[in-house]
Amino acid sequence: MRCLLLLISLCVAYTPATSQGLSKPCVKKENTNGIYSTRYKGCWIHGVCQPYGKKIKQALSCMVYVCERKGDLSNVRYEATGCSFHHKCYQPGETVTESKCVRRTCMDLMTGYEWKREFTGCIYNNVCYKTGKKYKLKQCRYGICKKLRNGYYFSEKLMGCPINGQCLPIGERKRSKCFDLYCRKIRNGVLLETTYKSCS
């Protein structure tokens, strides 16, 4: 019997926010009754003056620019808006299939947005097997996927005795030419008992 154990989940962090640093703000010159003054308007983002507090969607998925005033200077902060996967943005609670037997769920945590990766079954020989069902394998074997507290468990067991590419189920007999064949279950597997019979 061969077994495979997979851990249930793994969290992948997604950076919540960074900053491109302080810079000179975009300003507007005003003339009030001959008195000239300068009014701070916002931040330069891609050559366009964006007002303070406005969030501008970034080309990178799940990120926005946030324009903030810092004294006499401006600061452009990058802020995450969800979990990014293959250039698409997912909101908290949404799920996506990453690969065979692996699912991602977007989580909104105190540290930011994170992907929680979970196994949804057993991966065996590059095939995903779900729980609660027997799967017929090659060479008189079957496999069962079981969910444990901390992962998934795939066990492979013999279901009979292999004979020339065929399977004689445990507890059954078969006549082959001059021999009587019987498949018996033993402690460590199966045993094919062969008894000579007359060939007449």
Tab-separated table of N, CA and C in Angstrom, residues 37-110:
chain	number	residue	atom	x	y	z
A	37	SER	N	-0.880	84.532	-5.758
A	37	SER	CA	-0.680	83.454	-4.785
A	37	SER	C	-0.597	82.111	-5.516
A	38	THR	N	-0.056	81.146	-4.823
A	38	THR	CA	0.080	79.795	-5.384
A	38	THR	C	-0.793	78.826	-4.586
A	39	ARG	N	-1.626	78.083	-5.290
A	39	ARG	CA	-2.492	77.110	-4.614
A	39	ARG	C	-2.082	75.697	-5.022
A	40	TYR	N	-1.859	74.864	-3.998
A	40	TYR	CA	-1.492	73.474	-4.276
A	40	TYR	C	-2.735	72.699	-4.725
A	41	LYS	N	-2.617	72.018	-5.845
A	41	LYS	CA	-3.779	71.326	-6.411
A	41	LYS	C	-3.726	69.808	-6.229
A	42	GLY	N	-2.550	69.213	-6.377
A	42	GLY	CA	-2.493	67.753	-6.295
A	42	GLY	C	-1.157	67.187	-6.718
A	43	CYS	N	-1.194	65.991	-7.316
A	43	CYS	CA	0.025	65.250	-7.678
A	43	CYS	C	0.096	65.067	-9.189
A	44	TRP	N	1.327	65.080	-9.667
A	44	TRP	CA	1.543	64.756	-11.073
A	44	TRP	C	1.587	63.237	-11.213
A	45	ILE	N	0.648	62.684	-11.975
A	45	ILE	CA	0.615	61.244	-12.235
A	45	ILE	C	0.520	61.043	-13.736
A	46	HIS	N	1.589	60.514	-14.317
A	46	HIS	CA	1.677	60.308	-15.765
A	46	HIS	C	1.412	61.602	-16.529
A	47	GLY	N	1.964	62.700	-16.017
A	47	GLY	CA	1.853	63.976	-16.709
A	47	GLY	C	0.529	64.687	-16.535
A	48	VAL	N	-0.361	64.132	-15.707
A	48	VAL	CA	-1.673	64.745	-15.468
A	48	VAL	C	-1.772	65.130	-14.000
A	49	CYS	N	-2.280	66.336	-13.734
A	49	CYS	CA	-2.438	66.788	-12.353
A	49	CYS	C	-3.711	66.182	-11.762
A	50	GLN	N	-3.530	65.330	-10.763
A	50	GLN	CA	-4.660	64.689	-10.104
A	50	GLN	C	-4.873	65.313	-8.727
A	51	PRO	N	-6.114	65.615	-8.356
A	51	PRO	CA	-6.382	66.290	-7.079
A	51	PRO	C	-6.093	65.392	-5.880
A	52	TYR	N	-5.839	66.033	-4.750
A	52	TYR	CA	-5.575	65.303	-3.515
A	52	TYR	C	-6.772	64.419	-3.141
A	53	GLY	N	-6.469	63.223	-2.688
A	53	GLY	CA	-7.511	62.299	-2.253
A	53	GLY	C	-8.089	61.431	-3.346
A	54	LYS	N	-7.800	61.742	-4.593
A	54	LYS	CA	-8.363	60.959	-5.683
A	54	LYS	C	-7.574	59.669	-5.882
A	55	LYS	N	-8.300	58.584	-6.169
A	55	LYS	CA	-7.674	57.292	-6.434
A	55	LYS	C	-7.714	57.019	-7.932
A	56	ILE	N	-6.547	56.775	-8.496
A	56	ILE	CA	-6.422	56.553	-9.934
A	56	ILE	C	-6.022	55.104	-10.170
A	57	LYS	N	-6.802	54.389	-10.968
A	57	LYS	CA	-6.502	52.988	-11.241
A	57	LYS	C	-5.194	52.868	-11.991
A	58	GLN	N	-4.350	51.975	-11.516
A	58	GLN	CA	-3.046	51.750	-12.115
A	58	GLN	C	-3.155	50.680	-13.189
A	59	ALA	N	-2.188	50.681	-14.102
A	59	ALA	CA	-2.180	49.659	-15.148
A	59	ALA	C	-2.045	48.272	-14.540
A	60	LEU	N	-1.276	48.170	-13.444
A	60	LEU	CA	-1.141	46.901	-12.748
A	60	LEU	C	-2.451	46.555	-12.055
A	61	SER	N	-2.927	45.341	-12.254
A	61	SER	CA	-4.203	44.922	-11.682
A	61	SER	C	-4.201	45.016	-10.168
A	62	CYS	N	-5.347	45.393	-9.607
A	62	CYS	CA	-5.571	45.456	-8.154
A	62	CYS	C	-4.764	46.544	-7.451
A	63	MET	N	-4.331	47.574	-8.146
A	63	MET	CA	-3.591	48.665	-7.519
A	63	MET	C	-4.157	49.998	-7.995
A	64	VAL	N	-4.157	51.000	-7.095
A	64	VAL	CA	-4.548	52.358	-7.457
A	64	VAL	C	-3.504	53.332	-6.922
A	65	TYR	N	-3.400	54.489	-7.579
A	65	TYR	CA	-2.594	55.591	-7.068
A	65	TYR	C	-3.473	56.419	-6.131
A	66	VAL	N	-2.920	56.828	-5.011
A	66	VAL	CA	-3.626	57.726	-4.099
A	66	VAL	C	-2.772	58.975	-3.920
A	67	CYS	N	-3.333	60.137	-4.263
A	67	CYS	CA	-2.603	61.403	-4.155
A	67	CYS	C	-2.838	62.014	-2.774
A	68	GLU	N	-1.738	62.318	-2.067
A	68	GLU	CA	-1.832	62.889	-0.724
A	68	GLU	C	-0.924	64.108	-0.609
A	69	ARG	N	-1.321	65.041	0.242
A	69	ARG	CA	-0.482	66.213	0.498
A	69	ARG	C	0.331	65.998	1.771
A	70	LYS	N	1.621	66.300	1.677
A	70	LYS	CA	2.529	66.203	2.812
A	70	LYS	C	3.214	67.556	2.989
A	71	GLY	N	2.584	68.459	3.734
A	71	GLY	CA	3.144	69.798	3.901
A	71	GLY	C	3.134	70.545	2.595
A	72	ASP	N	4.331	70.981	2.161
A	72	ASP	CA	4.445	71.686	0.886
A	72	ASP	C	4.735	70.736	-0.268
A	73	LEU	N	4.711	69.458	-0.006
A	73	LEU	CA	5.012	68.467	-1.036
A	73	LEU	C	3.817	67.534	-1.247
A	74	SER	N	3.939	66.722	-2.289
A	74	SER	CA	2.898	65.742	-2.595
A	74	SER	C	3.473	64.335	-2.507
A	75	ASN	N	2.627	63.385	-2.169
A	75	ASN	CA	3.038	61.987	-2.085
A	75	ASN	C	2.029	61.129	-2.841
A	76	VAL	N	2.554	60.258	-3.708
A	76	VAL	CA	1.703	59.323	-4.434
A	76	VAL	C	1.904	57.938	-3.825
A	77	ARG	N	0.840	57.396	-3.295
A	77	ARG	CA	0.907	56.097	-2.627
A	77	ARG	C	0.199	55.048	-3.478
A	78	TYR	N	0.801	53.866	-3.533
A	78	TYR	CA	0.170	52.753	-4.231
A	78	TYR	C	-0.657	51.960	-3.224
A	79	GLU	N	-1.898	51.688	-3.541
A	79	GLU	CA	-2.785	50.984	-2.617
A	79	GLU	C	-3.423	49.778	-3.301
A	80	ALA	N	-3.344	48.624	-2.632
A	80	ALA	CA	-3.966	47.414	-3.173
A	80	ALA	C	-5.475	47.470	-2.984
A	81	THR	N	-6.213	46.937	-3.957
A	81	THR	CA	-7.679	46.925	-3.885
A	81	THR	C	-8.243	45.506	-3.902
A	82	GLY	N	-7.383	44.512	-3.940
A	82	GLY	CA	-7.831	43.121	-3.969
A	82	GLY	C	-6.651	42.201	-4.203
A	83	CYS	N	-6.928	40.982	-4.629
A	83	CYS	CA	-5.892	39.974	-4.891
A	83	CYS	C	-5.728	39.801	-6.399
A	84	SER	N	-4.509	39.875	-6.860
A	84	SER	CA	-4.237	39.771	-8.291
A	84	SER	C	-3.826	38.351	-8.670
A	85	PHE	N	-4.386	37.859	-9.780
A	85	PHE	CA	-4.026	36.531	-10.288
A	85	PHE	C	-4.193	36.537	-11.793
A	86	HIS	N	-3.083	36.293	-12.506
A	86	HIS	CA	-3.085	36.295	-13.969
A	86	HIS	C	-3.685	37.586	-14.532
A	87	HIS	N	-3.231	38.725	-13.982
A	87	HIS	CA	-3.614	40.062	-14.448
A	87	HIS	C	-5.109	40.354	-14.275
A	88	LYS	N	-5.753	39.668	-13.346
A	88	LYS	CA	-7.157	39.931	-13.035
A	88	LYS	C	-7.292	40.155	-11.538
A	89	CYS	N	-8.202	41.059	-11.165
A	89	CYS	CA	-8.368	41.423	-9.758
A	89	CYS	C	-9.564	40.689	-9.148
A	90	TYR	N	-9.335	40.102	-7.982
A	90	TYR	CA	-10.390	39.383	-7.272
A	90	TYR	C	-10.621	40.032	-5.916
A	91	GLN	N	-11.889	40.108	-5.515
A	91	GLN	CA	-12.264	40.712	-4.246
A	91	GLN	C	-12.312	39.652	-3.144
A	92	PRO	N	-12.238	40.091	-1.869
A	92	PRO	CA	-12.261	39.136	-0.752
A	92	PRO	C	-13.456	38.180	-0.836
A	93	GLY	N	-13.173	36.902	-0.630
A	93	GLY	CA	-14.209	35.875	-0.702
A	93	GLY	C	-14.294	35.182	-2.039
A	94	GLU	N	-13.742	35.803	-3.084
A	94	GLU	CA	-13.777	35.182	-4.406
A	94	GLU	C	-12.711	34.095	-4.499
A	95	THR	N	-13.016	33.055	-5.263
A	95	THR	CA	-12.094	31.932	-5.421
A	95	THR	C	-11.728	31.756	-6.887
A	96	VAL	N	-10.586	31.112	-7.105
A	96	VAL	CA	-10.124	30.826	-8.454
A	96	VAL	C	-9.357	29.509	-8.418
A	97	THR	N	-9.508	28.719	-9.472
A	97	THR	CA	-8.773	27.460	-9.567
A	97	THR	C	-7.375	27.744	-10.086
A	98	GLU	N	-6.385	27.412	-9.272
A	98	GLU	CA	-4.995	27.675	-9.655
A	98	GLU	C	-4.444	26.566	-10.541
A	99	SER	N	-4.650	25.325	-10.142
A	99	SER	CA	-4.181	24.171	-10.898
A	99	SER	C	-4.958	22.953	-10.421
A	100	LYS	N	-4.529	21.786	-10.820
A	100	LYS	CA	-5.214	20.564	-10.414
A	100	LYS	C	-5.242	20.445	-8.893
A	101	CYS	N	-6.425	20.333	-8.342
A	101	CYS	CA	-6.620	20.132	-6.893
A	101	CYS	C	-6.167	21.312	-6.039
A	102	VAL	N	-5.932	22.470	-6.631
A	102	VAL	CA	-5.498	23.633	-5.848
A	102	VAL	C	-6.431	24.808	-6.131
A	103	ARG	N	-6.966	25.408	-5.063
A	103	ARG	CA	-7.890	26.533	-5.179
A	103	ARG	C	-7.357	27.704	-4.360
A	104	ARG	N	-7.540	28.920	-4.885
A	104	ARG	CA	-7.148	30.138	-4.172
A	104	ARG	C	-8.398	30.887	-3.715
A	105	THR	N	-8.336	31.458	-2.493
A	105	THR	CA	-9.405	32.308	-1.979
A	105	THR	C	-8.802	33.636	-1.550
A	106	CYS	N	-9.368	34.745	-2.019
A	106	CYS	CA	-8.857	36.073	-1.667
A	106	CYS	C	-9.301	36.430	-0.251
A	107	MET	N	-8.330	36.837	0.586
A	107	MET	CA	-8.598	37.177	1.982
A	107	MET	C	-8.197	38.629	2.246
A	108	ASP	N	-9.026	39.348	3.006
A	108	ASP	CA	-8.715	40.717	3.420
A	108	ASP	C	-8.320	40.670	4.893
A	109	LEU	N	-7.008	40.754	5.160
A	109	LEU	CA	-6.484	40.655	6.514
A	109	LEU	C	-5.966	42.008	6.991
A	110	MET	N	-5.578	42.084	8.243
A	110	MET	CA	-5.059	43.335	8.801
A	110	MET	C	-3.779	43.764	8.099
